[in-house]
Amino acid sequence: MRLVGPWTIVAVLPLFLTEVRSIEPSQCIAPLGMESGTIKDDDIKASSSFDHGHVGPHRGRIRNEVHGGAWCPQTQATPDTREWIEIDLKTIHVITATETQGRFGNGQGVEFAESYMLEYFRPSLKKWIRYRTKNNGELLKGNINTYLEHKTILDPPIWATKIRFLPYSSHKRTVCMRVEVYGCKYTEGVTSYSMPQGDKKGSSWELYDFTYDGHWDGEKLKSGLGQLTDGLIAPEDFKLAFHQENTQGWVGWKNDTREGKPIEIVFEFDRIREFTAVHLYTNNQFTRDVQVFSEARVFFSVAGKRYKGEPITFDYMEDRIFETPRNVSIKLHHRVGRFVKLQLFFASKWILISEIAFDSSPTTGNFTEEEELDNNIQGDQTVVSGPENKNPISAVSSTGGQYLGIIVGILAVAVVFMIVVVLYIVHQQRKYKSSPRPSQIPDKAALYRTPSLGRLTTSTDYEDVRNPEYAVPLHQSSQRCRTPPNLQNFFPKAPSLPPPSEQYYAATEIFRQGTGPVQFKPPPPPLNTPPPMRHQMPPQGRYGSGGGNRTFVGP
Ligand SMILES: *[C@@H]1O[C@H](CO)[C@@H](O)[C@H](O)[C@H]1NC(C)=O
Ligand SMILES: *[C@@H]1O[C@H](CO)[C@@H](O)[C@H](O)[C@H]1NC(C)=O
Ligand SMILES: *[C@@H]1O[C@H](CO)[C@@H](O)[C@H](O)[C@H]1NC(C)=O
């Protein structure tokens, strides 16, 4: 029974040590339905078609060979023409890759697009946006013949309800396309956020929201999405992040031009939702004047005009021990709204944020008017007003927790060994007393094995700690302590000192576990292997004879 204490400590440890980072876009890679037909013909449009029935937009499905076998616009592609095929996905999707193919047409086709551009639409943007890659390019690589597909990973991904492919050619040529889009439905529900654009730090670090796709009126960003909601976590060091082209990701604001005012970020959601938490991934390089905000206030609104009701106020306890970023979680107590306003107060000269994510679910209640929301809050949400709102303990600073985990781990291991020693001594004394002649102690193994085994295996407390949930990171130490045979093997050994090697291993194991995830490696690029070819390369002669005199018209 005495074992309960230390086991509980060991069991709590994994809570500090587990830290799983899942980058959404890398799991979001399913074909969205051009090839399979999940996207209906009615949801595929085009600027024009050479012949609707034969090569209309609905023929533009990749790896399909029906009628003309591709979508072909009426005009030939030149740098000045603008033709497109459009896919309506109905709801916001994260589009992580596109794929194109030319018109094979059973060997009769000769048309394909060597390159193309993308445009996308979201209702909150109210306009079509030309897609730009991370390197600020608009042109994506297309095809080199009529049958080979070419797939392009979109970096950054696109958040859109509709997407258009615009074939492009630097010289005049006839193009036809078959396409597919890859990604997943967007479930987080943020349709846009608005906030002040980031600031420049020193002369070289522009801590802007580079991928923001809404409007920038010189000061404020409006109606778009960008780095704060892209699911990508910036590297720990913002300077490094800025200089590595592929891994920017901190948006930063400085205090000195704001006259003590907080940073205000307003999130708009697809519908009225009930919120349980918001997570802010925040830089804490305090030696460079960057720190987690000192206070955050969270306001809710149904229509976005008035933020009624008490805000949720959250104080962050200043934390200048480790410079690693903090994932600060704020509980939102099931508050309801379609707009959420965050105010972040400066603790230092700079606030740098990489990612803001909400835990929420759509509500079914009738919240058509602001007044109704007020009634609702007064009716059953009284919890949220008053001083209970302050939840300093709800700050889950996982990176800091790791170091705490190491310390607790070492302590726990020490406690376990002490208990073992005490048990050993108790045993020793009991045997000593019961033994008629103390000088004739029988074989140690025979003496100790039976009682210890019996007690350990019948104890319900012992069964509890075998719960696999607790067993995660401390493979070495906890596993060893928990398994009865090891414990017995240990008993006959010198009990006064814990074996140094074991403690050493336990400590290093924790340390390795603890420091691992702090490095925040960018996710591996999804799907960097080309998709398998579906069509055999047709015999060269067939392809050549099929189109010899019908190839594109040169410039
Ligand atoms: C922020 O700037 C204001 C003046 O603009 C100053 O009063 C305040 O102390 C500053 N806060 C921090 C945390 O530097
Ligand atoms: C922050 O913590 C929450 C809850 O533990 C988690 O869901 C989220 O993915 C974390 N965010 C980052 C950027 O680590
Ligand atoms: C919501 O409430 C308003 C006023 O109370 C009412 O007019 C409206 O019909 C209700 N809507 C739904 C969907 O119940």
Coordinates of C-alpha atoms and ligand atoms in Angstrom, one line a residue:
M1 CA 0.0 0.0 0.0
R2 CA 2.9 2.3 0.7
L3 CA 3.7 2.1 -2.9
V4 CA 0.8 4.3 -3.9
G5 CA 2.7 7.6 -3.2
P6 CA 5.7 7.3 -5.5
W7 CA 3.7 5.5 -8.2
T8 CA 1.3 8.3 -8.4
I9 CA 4.2 10.8 -9.0
V10 CA 5.6 8.6 -11.7
A11 CA 2.1 8.4 -13.2
V12 CA 1.7 12.1 -13.3
L13 CA 5.0 12.6 -15.1
P14 CA 3.8 11.8 -18.7
L15 CA 1.3 14.6 -18.5
F16 CA 4.2 17.1 -18.5
L17 CA 6.2 15.3 -21.0
T18 CA 3.8 14.4 -23.8
E19 CA 3.7 17.1 -26.4
V20 CA 2.3 16.1 -29.8
R21 CA 2.5 18.5 -32.6
S22 CA 0.2 17.7 -35.5
I23 CA 0.5 20.0 -38.4
E24 CA -2.8 19.9 -40.1
P25 CA -1.8 20.3 -43.7
S26 CA 0.3 17.2 -43.8
Q27 CA -2.8 15.0 -43.0
C28 CA -5.0 16.9 -45.4
I29 CA -4.1 15.2 -48.7
A30 CA -7.2 13.5 -50.1
P31 CA -8.4 14.0 -53.7
L32 CA -11.5 16.2 -53.5
G33 CA -13.4 14.5 -56.2
M34 CA -12.7 15.5 -59.8
E35 CA -11.5 12.1 -60.8
S36 CA -14.0 10.2 -58.6
G37 CA -17.0 12.3 -59.5
T38 CA -17.7 13.4 -55.9
I39 CA -17.6 16.9 -57.4
K40 CA -20.7 17.1 -59.5
D41 CA -20.7 18.3 -63.1
D42 CA -22.8 21.3 -62.1
D43 CA -20.1 22.4 -59.8
I44 CA -17.5 22.6 -62.5
K45 CA -17.6 25.7 -64.7
A46 CA -15.4 27.4 -67.2
S47 CA -14.9 30.8 -68.8
S48 CA -15.6 29.2 -72.2
S49 CA -15.5 25.8 -74.0
F50 CA -14.5 25.0 -77.5
D51 CA -17.5 22.6 -77.6
H52 CA -19.5 22.2 -74.4
G53 CA -20.7 18.6 -74.9
H54 CA -17.4 17.3 -76.1
V55 CA -14.8 19.3 -74.3
G56 CA -16.9 21.2 -71.7
P57 CA -15.7 21.9 -68.1
H58 CA -17.2 18.6 -66.9
R59 CA -14.8 16.8 -69.1
G60 CA -11.9 18.3 -67.2
R61 CA -11.6 15.4 -64.7
I62 CA -8.2 14.0 -64.3
R63 CA -7.6 10.4 -65.5
N64 CA -11.0 10.3 -67.2
E65 CA -11.3 9.7 -70.9
V66 CA -14.9 10.6 -71.9
H67 CA -15.9 12.3 -75.1
G68 CA -13.2 14.8 -76.0
G69 CA -11.3 13.8 -72.9
A70 CA -10.5 17.2 -71.3
W71 CA -11.8 20.7 -71.0
C72 CA -10.6 23.0 -73.8
P73 CA -11.3 26.7 -73.8
Q74 CA -12.4 28.5 -76.9
T75 CA -9.4 30.7 -77.3
Q76 CA -5.8 29.7 -77.5
A77 CA -3.6 30.5 -74.6
T78 CA -1.3 33.6 -74.8
P79 CA 0.0 35.7 -72.0
D80 CA -3.0 38.0 -72.5
T81 CA -5.9 35.6 -72.6
R82 CA -7.7 34.7 -69.5
E83 CA -9.5 31.4 -69.6
W84 CA -10.3 29.2 -66.6
I85 CA -11.9 26.1 -65.3
E86 CA -13.6 26.5 -61.9
I87 CA -14.4 24.0 -59.2
D88 CA -17.0 24.9 -56.6
L89 CA -16.3 23.0 -53.3
K90 CA -19.3 24.6 -51.6
T91 CA -17.6 25.0 -48.2
I92 CA -14.2 26.2 -47.2
H93 CA -11.6 23.5 -47.9
V94 CA -7.9 23.5 -47.3
I95 CA -6.3 22.8 -50.7
T96 CA -2.9 21.4 -50.3
A97 CA -2.1 20.2 -53.8
T98 CA -3.2 20.5 -57.4
E99 CA -2.7 18.1 -60.3
T100 CA -3.1 18.6 -64.0
Q101 CA -3.1 16.5 -67.2
G102 CA -3.5 17.3 -70.9
R103 CA -5.9 15.9 -73.4
F104 CA -4.9 12.4 -74.5
G105 CA -8.2 11.7 -76.2
N106 CA -7.3 8.1 -77.1
G107 CA -4.2 9.2 -78.8
Q108 CA -5.9 11.9 -80.8
G109 CA -5.3 14.8 -78.4
V110 CA -2.3 17.0 -78.6
E111 CA -3.2 19.8 -76.2
F112 CA -1.8 20.4 -72.8
A113 CA -0.9 23.4 -70.6
E114 CA 2.8 23.8 -69.9
S115 CA 2.0 26.0 -66.9
Y116 CA -1.0 27.5 -65.2
M117 CA -2.1 29.8 -62.5
L118 CA -4.6 29.4 -59.7
E119 CA -7.2 31.8 -58.3
Y120 CA -9.4 31.2 -55.3
F121 CA -12.4 32.5 -53.6
R122 CA -13.8 32.6 -50.1
P123 CA -17.1 34.4 -49.3
S124 CA -15.4 36.7 -46.7
L125 CA -12.8 37.9 -49.3
K126 CA -15.6 38.9 -51.7
K127 CA -13.2 38.6 -54.6
W128 CA -10.9 36.2 -56.4
I129 CA -7.3 36.1 -55.3
R130 CA -4.4 35.1 -57.5
Y131 CA -2.4 32.4 -55.7
R132 CA 1.2 33.0 -55.0
T133 CA 3.7 30.5 -53.8
K134 CA 6.0 31.1 -50.9
N135 CA 8.6 32.4 -53.3
N136 CA 6.0 34.9 -54.6
G137 CA 5.6 33.1 -57.9
E138 CA 2.3 32.8 -59.7
L139 CA 3.1 30.2 -62.4
L140 CA 2.8 26.6 -61.5
K141 CA 4.4 23.9 -63.6
G142 CA 2.0 22.1 -65.9
N143 CA 2.4 19.2 -68.2
I144 CA 5.0 18.1 -70.8
N145 CA 2.7 15.9 -72.9
T146 CA -0.9 14.8 -73.2
Y147 CA -0.9 11.9 -70.8
L148 CA 1.5 12.4 -67.9
E149 CA -0.1 14.0 -64.8
H150 CA 1.8 16.6 -62.9
K151 CA 1.1 17.2 -59.2
T152 CA 2.1 20.4 -57.3
I153 CA 2.2 20.7 -53.5
L154 CA 0.8 24.1 -52.6
D155 CA 3.0 26.0 -50.2
P156 CA 1.3 27.8 -48.6
P157 CA -2.0 25.9 -48.9
I158 CA -5.2 27.6 -50.0
W159 CA -8.3 28.1 -47.9
A160 CA -11.1 28.4 -50.4
T161 CA -14.7 27.6 -51.4
K162 CA -13.9 27.8 -55.1
I163 CA -10.7 27.4 -57.1
R164 CA -9.9 28.2 -60.7
F165 CA -7.1 26.8 -63.0
L166 CA -6.0 29.3 -65.6
P167 CA -3.8 27.7 -68.3
Y168 CA -0.9 29.9 -69.3
S169 CA 1.4 30.0 -72.2
S170 CA 4.1 32.4 -73.1
H171 CA 3.5 31.7 -76.8
K172 CA 0.2 31.2 -78.5
R173 CA -1.0 27.6 -78.3
T174 CA -4.0 25.5 -77.9
V175 CA -4.5 24.1 -74.4
C176 CA -6.8 21.5 -72.8
M177 CA -6.7 20.5 -69.2
R178 CA -7.8 17.8 -66.8
V179 CA -7.4 18.6 -63.2
E180 CA -7.7 17.4 -59.6
V181 CA -7.5 19.2 -56.2
Y182 CA -6.3 17.6 -53.0
G183 CA -7.0 18.7 -49.4
C184 CA -9.7 18.4 -46.8
K185 CA -12.7 20.2 -45.5
Y186 CA -11.8 23.0 -43.1
T187 CA -13.4 22.4 -39.8
E188 CA -11.8 25.1 -37.5
G189 CA -14.4 27.5 -38.7
V190 CA -12.3 30.7 -38.9
T191 CA -13.3 32.5 -42.1
S192 CA -11.2 35.6 -41.5
Y193 CA -9.3 37.6 -39.0
S194 CA -8.4 41.3 -38.9
M195 CA -5.7 43.0 -36.9
P196 CA -2.9 45.5 -37.3
Q197 CA -0.1 44.4 -39.7
G198 CA 3.0 43.3 -37.9
D199 CA 6.0 45.6 -37.4
K200 CA 9.6 45.7 -38.5
K201 CA 12.1 44.9 -35.8
G202 CA 15.3 46.7 -36.2
S203 CA 16.3 47.3 -39.8
S204 CA 16.2 43.7 -41.0
W205 CA 13.3 41.7 -39.4
E206 CA 10.0 42.3 -41.0
L207 CA 7.6 40.5 -38.7
Y208 CA 4.7 40.8 -41.1
D209 CA 1.9 38.4 -41.8
F210 CA 3.4 37.5 -45.2
T211 CA 0.7 35.0 -46.3
Y212 CA -2.3 37.1 -45.4
D213 CA -4.7 37.1 -48.3
G214 CA -7.2 39.8 -47.4
H215 CA -7.0 43.6 -47.7
W216 CA -4.2 45.7 -46.2
D217 CA -5.3 49.4 -46.0
G218 CA -1.8 50.5 -44.9
E219 CA -2.3 49.7 -41.3
K220 CA -4.9 47.1 -40.7
L221 CA -5.4 43.7 -42.3
K222 CA -9.0 42.8 -43.1
S223 CA -11.1 39.9 -44.2
G224 CA -8.3 37.4 -44.9
L225 CA -6.5 34.5 -43.5
G226 CA -2.7 34.1 -43.1
Q227 CA 0.0 32.9 -40.9
L228 CA -1.9 32.9 -37.6
T229 CA -4.3 30.2 -38.8
D230 CA -2.2 28.1 -41.2
G231 CA -1.4 25.4 -38.7
L232 CA 2.4 25.9 -39.3
I233 CA 4.5 26.5 -36.2
A234 CA 7.5 28.9 -36.6
P235 CA 11.0 27.9 -35.4
E236 CA 11.9 28.9 -31.8
D237 CA 14.3 31.6 -32.9
F238 CA 12.5 34.4 -34.8
K239 CA 15.7 35.5 -36.5
L240 CA 16.3 32.1 -37.8
A241 CA 12.6 31.9 -38.8
F242 CA 13.0 35.1 -40.8
H243 CA 16.1 34.1 -42.6
Q244 CA 15.1 30.6 -43.6
E245 CA 12.8 31.4 -46.5
N246 CA 10.7 28.4 -45.9
T247 CA 9.9 28.8 -42.3
Q248 CA 8.9 32.3 -41.6
G249 CA 6.0 32.4 -39.4
W250 CA 6.2 34.9 -36.5
V251 CA 3.9 37.9 -36.7
G252 CA 5.2 40.6 -34.3
W253 CA 4.0 43.9 -32.9
K254 CA 5.9 46.4 -30.9
N255 CA 4.7 48.4 -28.0
D256 CA 6.3 51.8 -28.4
T257 CA 4.0 53.0 -31.2
R258 CA 0.8 52.0 -29.5
E259 CA 0.6 54.3 -26.5
G260 CA 0.1 51.5 -24.1
K261 CA -2.9 50.0 -26.1
P262 CA -3.2 46.3 -26.5
I263 CA -3.0 44.4 -29.9
E264 CA -6.5 43.7 -31.0
I265 CA -7.3 40.7 -33.3
V266 CA -10.9 39.9 -34.4
F267 CA -11.8 36.4 -35.6
E268 CA -14.9 35.8 -37.7
F269 CA -16.3 32.3 -37.8
D270 CA -18.5 30.5 -40.3
R271 CA -21.4 30.3 -37.9
I272 CA -22.3 30.8 -34.3
R273 CA -20.1 28.6 -32.2
E274 CA -19.6 27.6 -28.6
F275 CA -16.0 28.1 -27.5
T276 CA -14.1 26.0 -25.0
A277 CA -10.5 27.3 -25.5
V278 CA -8.1 29.3 -27.5
H279 CA -4.4 28.4 -27.9
L280 CA -1.8 31.1 -28.7
Y281 CA 1.6 29.9 -29.7
T282 CA 3.7 32.8 -28.5
N283 CA 7.5 33.6 -28.6
N284 CA 9.3 34.2 -25.3
Q285 CA 12.8 35.3 -26.3
F286 CA 13.0 37.8 -23.5
T287 CA 16.6 38.6 -24.0
R288 CA 15.5 40.1 -27.3
D289 CA 12.6 42.1 -25.8
V290 CA 10.0 39.5 -26.8
Q291 CA 7.7 38.1 -24.2
V292 CA 4.4 36.4 -23.8
F293 CA 1.6 39.0 -23.3
S294 CA 0.9 40.0 -19.7
E295 CA -2.8 39.9 -20.1
A296 CA -5.4 38.7 -22.6
R297 CA -9.0 39.7 -22.8
V298 CA -11.5 37.7 -24.9
F299 CA -14.8 39.2 -26.1
F300 CA -17.7 37.6 -27.9
S301 CA -20.3 38.9 -30.3
V302 CA -23.0 37.3 -32.5
A303 CA -23.2 40.0 -35.2
G304 CA -19.8 41.5 -34.8
K305 CA -21.0 45.0 -33.9
R306 CA -21.3 44.9 -30.2
Y307 CA -19.3 42.8 -27.8
K308 CA -21.6 42.5 -24.9
G309 CA -21.0 40.8 -21.6
E310 CA -17.9 40.6 -19.5
P311 CA -14.8 39.7 -21.4
I312 CA -12.8 36.7 -20.2
T313 CA -9.7 38.0 -18.7
F314 CA -6.5 36.0 -18.4
D315 CA -3.3 36.9 -16.7
Y316 CA -0.1 35.3 -17.8
M317 CA 2.5 35.0 -15.1
E318 CA 5.7 36.5 -16.3
D319 CA 8.1 33.7 -17.1
R320 CA 11.7 34.6 -17.8
I321 CA 13.5 31.3 -17.2
F322 CA 13.4 29.6 -20.6
E323 CA 13.3 31.3 -24.0
T324 CA 11.3 28.6 -25.7
P325 CA 8.0 29.5 -27.2
R326 CA 4.9 29.0 -25.1
N327 CA 1.6 27.5 -26.2
V328 CA -0.7 29.5 -23.9
S329 CA -4.2 28.0 -23.6
I330 CA -7.1 30.1 -22.3
K331 CA -10.3 28.5 -21.3
L332 CA -13.4 30.1 -22.8
H333 CA -16.1 28.6 -20.6
H334 CA -18.5 27.7 -23.4
R335 CA -19.1 31.3 -24.4
V336 CA -21.0 31.7 -27.6
G337 CA -20.5 33.9 -30.6
R338 CA -19.6 34.2 -34.3
F339 CA -17.0 36.9 -33.6
V340 CA -14.2 36.7 -31.1
K341 CA -12.1 39.7 -30.2
L342 CA -8.7 39.1 -28.5
Q343 CA -6.8 41.9 -26.8
L344 CA -3.2 41.2 -25.9
F345 CA -1.4 43.5 -23.5
F346 CA 2.4 43.9 -23.7
A347 CA 4.7 42.5 -21.1
S348 CA 7.7 43.7 -22.9
K349 CA 8.5 45.6 -26.1
W350 CA 7.4 42.9 -28.4
I351 CA 4.6 40.3 -28.8
L352 CA 5.3 37.6 -31.4
I353 CA 2.7 35.1 -32.3
S354 CA 2.9 32.2 -34.8
E355 CA -0.4 30.5 -34.4
I356 CA -3.9 31.0 -32.9
A357 CA -6.3 28.1 -32.7
F358 CA -9.7 27.8 -31.2
D359 CA -11.5 24.8 -29.8
S360 CA -15.1 25.3 -30.7
S361 CA -18.2 23.5 -32.0
P362 CA -21.2 24.9 -33.9
T363 CA -24.2 25.6 -31.7
T364 CA -27.8 24.9 -32.6
G365 CA -29.4 27.6 -30.4
N366 CA -31.3 30.6 -31.8
F367 CA -28.9 33.5 -31.5
T368 CA -30.2 35.8 -34.2
E369 CA -30.0 39.0 -32.2
E370 CA -27.3 40.5 -29.9
E371 CA -30.0 40.9 -27.2
E372 CA -30.7 37.2 -27.3
L373 CA -27.1 36.5 -26.6
D374 CA -27.2 38.8 -23.6
N375 CA -30.2 37.1 -22.2
N376 CA -28.5 33.8 -22.8
I377 CA -25.4 34.9 -21.0
Q378 CA -27.4 36.2 -18.0
G379 CA -29.5 33.1 -18.0
D380 CA -27.1 30.2 -17.9
Q381 CA -23.6 31.6 -18.4
T382 CA -23.3 33.6 -15.2
V383 CA -20.1 31.7 -14.5
V384 CA -18.2 33.8 -17.0
S385 CA -18.7 37.1 -15.3
G386 CA -16.8 38.3 -12.2
P387 CA -13.4 37.4 -10.9
E388 CA -13.7 33.7 -11.7
N389 CA -12.8 34.7 -15.2
K390 CA -9.2 35.0 -14.2
N391 CA -7.7 31.7 -14.9
P392 CA -4.0 31.9 -14.4
I393 CA -3.8 28.2 -13.9
S394 CA -5.3 27.4 -17.2
A395 CA -2.1 28.6 -18.9
V396 CA -0.7 25.4 -20.3
S397 CA 2.9 26.1 -21.0
S398 CA 4.0 22.8 -22.3
T399 CA 7.5 23.7 -23.1
G400 CA 8.2 25.0 -19.6
G401 CA 6.5 21.9 -18.2
Q402 CA 9.1 19.7 -19.7
Y403 CA 11.8 21.1 -17.4
L404 CA 9.4 20.7 -14.5
G405 CA 8.9 17.2 -15.7
I406 CA 12.6 16.4 -15.5
I407 CA 12.9 17.6 -12.0
V408 CA 9.8 15.8 -10.9
G409 CA 11.0 12.7 -12.7
I410 CA 14.3 12.7 -10.8
L411 CA 12.6 13.2 -7.5
A412 CA 10.2 10.5 -8.2
V413 CA 12.9 8.0 -9.0
A414 CA 14.7 8.9 -5.8
V415 CA 11.5 8.5 -3.8
V416 CA 10.9 5.1 -5.4
F417 CA 14.4 3.9 -4.4
M418 CA 13.9 5.2 -0.9
I419 CA 10.7 3.3 -0.5
V420 CA 12.3 0.2 -1.8
V421 CA 15.1 0.6 0.7
V422 CA 12.7 1.1 3.5
L423 CA 10.7 -2.0 2.5
Y424 CA 13.9 -3.9 2.4
I425 CA 14.9 -2.8 5.9
V426 CA 11.5 -3.6 7.3
H427 CA 11.7 -7.1 5.8
Q428 CA 15.2 -7.5 7.0
Q429 CA 14.2 -6.6 10.6
R430 CA 11.1 -8.8 10.5
K431 CA 13.1 -11.8 9.4
Y432 CA 15.7 -11.0 11.9
K433 CA 13.2 -11.0 14.7
S434 CA 11.4 -14.2 13.6
S435 CA 14.6 -16.0 13.0
P436 CA 15.6 -18.2 15.9
R437 CA 19.2 -17.9 15.1
P438 CA 20.0 -14.6 13.4
S439 CA 23.4 -15.8 12.3
Q440 CA 21.9 -18.5 10.1
I441 CA 20.0 -16.5 7.5
P442 CA 18.7 -18.8 4.8
D443 CA 19.1 -18.2 1.0
K444 CA 18.1 -14.6 0.3
A445 CA 16.2 -15.3 -2.9
A446 CA 14.0 -18.0 -1.3
L447 CA 13.2 -15.7 1.5
Y448 CA 12.1 -12.6 -0.3
R449 CA 10.6 -13.8 -3.5
T450 CA 7.3 -15.1 -2.2
P451 CA 6.0 -12.3 0.0
S452 CA 6.9 -9.5 -2.3
L453 CA 5.4 -11.1 -5.3
G454 CA 2.1 -11.9 -3.5
R455 CA 1.6 -8.5 -2.2
L456 CA 2.4 -6.7 -5.4
T457 CA 0.2 -8.7 -7.7
T458 CA -2.9 -8.7 -5.5
S459 CA -2.7 -5.0 -4.7
T460 CA -5.4 -3.0 -6.6
D461 CA -3.2 0.0 -6.3
Y462 CA -0.6 -1.8 -8.2
E463 CA -3.0 -2.8 -10.9
D464 CA -4.0 0.9 -11.2
V465 CA -0.6 2.0 -12.1
R466 CA -0.3 -0.6 -14.8
N467 CA -2.7 1.5 -16.8
P468 CA -0.8 1.9 -20.1
E469 CA -1.8 5.5 -20.2
Y470 CA 0.8 6.3 -17.6
A471 CA 3.5 4.3 -19.1
V472 CA 4.4 6.5 -22.0
P473 CA 7.7 8.3 -21.7
L474 CA 9.5 6.8 -18.8
H475 CA 10.2 3.5 -20.4
Q476 CA 13.4 2.8 -18.5
S477 CA 12.6 3.8 -15.0
S478 CA 8.9 3.3 -14.6
Q479 CA 8.8 0.0 -16.5
R480 CA 11.6 -1.4 -14.4
C481 CA 10.2 -0.3 -11.1
R482 CA 6.8 -1.6 -12.0
T483 CA 7.6 -5.1 -13.1
P484 CA 7.6 -7.5 -10.1
P485 CA 10.5 -9.8 -11.3
N486 CA 12.8 -6.8 -11.6
L487 CA 11.9 -5.6 -8.2
Q488 CA 12.8 -9.0 -6.7
N489 CA 16.0 -9.2 -8.6
F490 CA 16.8 -5.9 -7.1
F491 CA 16.1 -6.9 -3.5
P492 CA 19.0 -9.2 -2.9
K493 CA 21.4 -6.6 -4.2
A494 CA 23.0 -4.0 -2.0
P495 CA 20.0 -2.0 -0.8
S496 CA 21.6 1.0 0.9
L497 CA 22.3 2.8 -2.4
P498 CA 20.3 2.9 -5.5
P499 CA 22.3 1.6 -8.4
P500 CA 23.8 4.7 -10.0
S501 CA 23.5 3.4 -13.5
E502 CA 19.7 3.1 -13.3
Q503 CA 19.3 6.6 -12.0
Y504 CA 21.6 7.8 -14.7
Y505 CA 19.6 6.1 -17.4
A506 CA 16.3 7.3 -16.0
A507 CA 17.5 10.9 -15.9
T508 CA 19.0 10.9 -19.4
E509 CA 15.9 9.3 -20.8
I510 CA 13.7 12.0 -19.5
F511 CA 16.0 14.6 -20.7
R512 CA 16.1 13.2 -24.2
Q513 CA 12.3 13.0 -24.2
G514 CA 12.0 16.5 -22.9
T515 CA 14.3 18.3 -25.3
G516 CA 13.1 16.5 -28.4
P517 CA 10.0 18.4 -29.4
V518 CA 11.4 21.8 -28.4
Q519 CA 13.2 21.9 -31.7
F520 CA 10.0 22.3 -33.7
K521 CA 11.2 20.9 -37.0
P522 CA 9.0 22.0 -39.8
P523 CA 6.8 19.2 -41.0
P524 CA 8.0 17.0 -43.8
P525 CA 6.5 18.2 -47.1
P526 CA 3.5 16.0 -47.7
L527 CA 3.5 13.8 -50.8
N528 CA 6.8 14.6 -52.3
T529 CA 6.7 11.4 -54.4
P530 CA 5.1 11.7 -57.7
P531 CA 1.8 9.8 -58.0
P532 CA 1.9 6.6 -59.9
M533 CA 1.4 6.9 -63.6
R534 CA -2.0 5.6 -64.7
H535 CA -1.4 5.5 -68.4
Q536 CA 1.3 3.6 -70.1
M537 CA 3.4 5.8 -72.3
P538 CA 1.8 5.2 -75.7
P539 CA 4.0 4.1 -78.5
Q540 CA 5.9 7.1 -79.8
G541 CA 4.7 6.5 -83.3
R542 CA 1.1 6.7 -82.3
Y543 CA 1.5 9.9 -80.4
G544 CA 3.5 11.4 -83.2
S545 CA 1.2 10.4 -86.0
G546 CA -1.8 11.4 -83.9
G547 CA -0.8 15.0 -83.8
G548 CA 2.0 15.7 -86.2
N549 CA 0.2 18.4 -88.1
R550 CA -2.1 19.6 -85.4
T551 CA 0.4 20.7 -82.8
F552 CA 0.2 24.2 -81.4
V553 CA 0.4 27.2 -83.5
G554 CA 3.8 28.8 -82.9
P555 CA 4.2 32.5 -82.1
Ligands
LIG1 C1 4.5 50.3 -23.6 O1 4.5 51.7 -24.1 C2 4.0 52.6 -23.2 C3 4.1 54.0 -23.8 O2 3.8 54.0 -25.1 C4 4.7 52.6 -21.8 O3 4.0 53.4 -20.9 C5 4.6 51.1 -21.3 O4 5.3 51.1 -20.1 C6 5.2 50.2 -22.3 N1 5.0 48.8 -21.8 C7 6.0 47.9 -21.8 C8 5.6 46.6 -21.2 O5 7.1 48.1 -22.3
LIG2 C1 -1.4 24.0 -28.0 O1 -2.1 23.2 -27.1 C2 -3.3 22.7 -27.5 C3 -4.0 21.9 -26.4 O2 -3.0 21.2 -25.7 C4 -3.1 21.8 -28.7 O3 -4.3 21.3 -29.2 C5 -2.5 22.7 -29.8 O4 -2.2 21.9 -30.9 C6 -1.2 23.3 -29.3 N1 -0.7 24.2 -30.3 C7 0.6 24.2 -30.7 C8 0.9 25.2 -31.7 O5 1.4 23.5 -30.2
LIG3 C1 -35.3 33.0 -33.4 O1 -35.9 33.9 -32.5 C2 -36.6 35.0 -33.2 C3 -37.1 35.9 -32.1 O2 -37.2 35.3 -30.9 C4 -37.7 34.4 -34.0 O3 -38.3 35.4 -34.7 C5 -37.1 33.4 -35.0 O4 -38.1 32.8 -35.8 C6 -36.3 32.3 -34.3 N1 -35.6 31.5 -35.3 C7 -35.6 30.2 -35.3 C8 -34.8 29.5 -36.4 O5 -36.1 29.6 -34.4

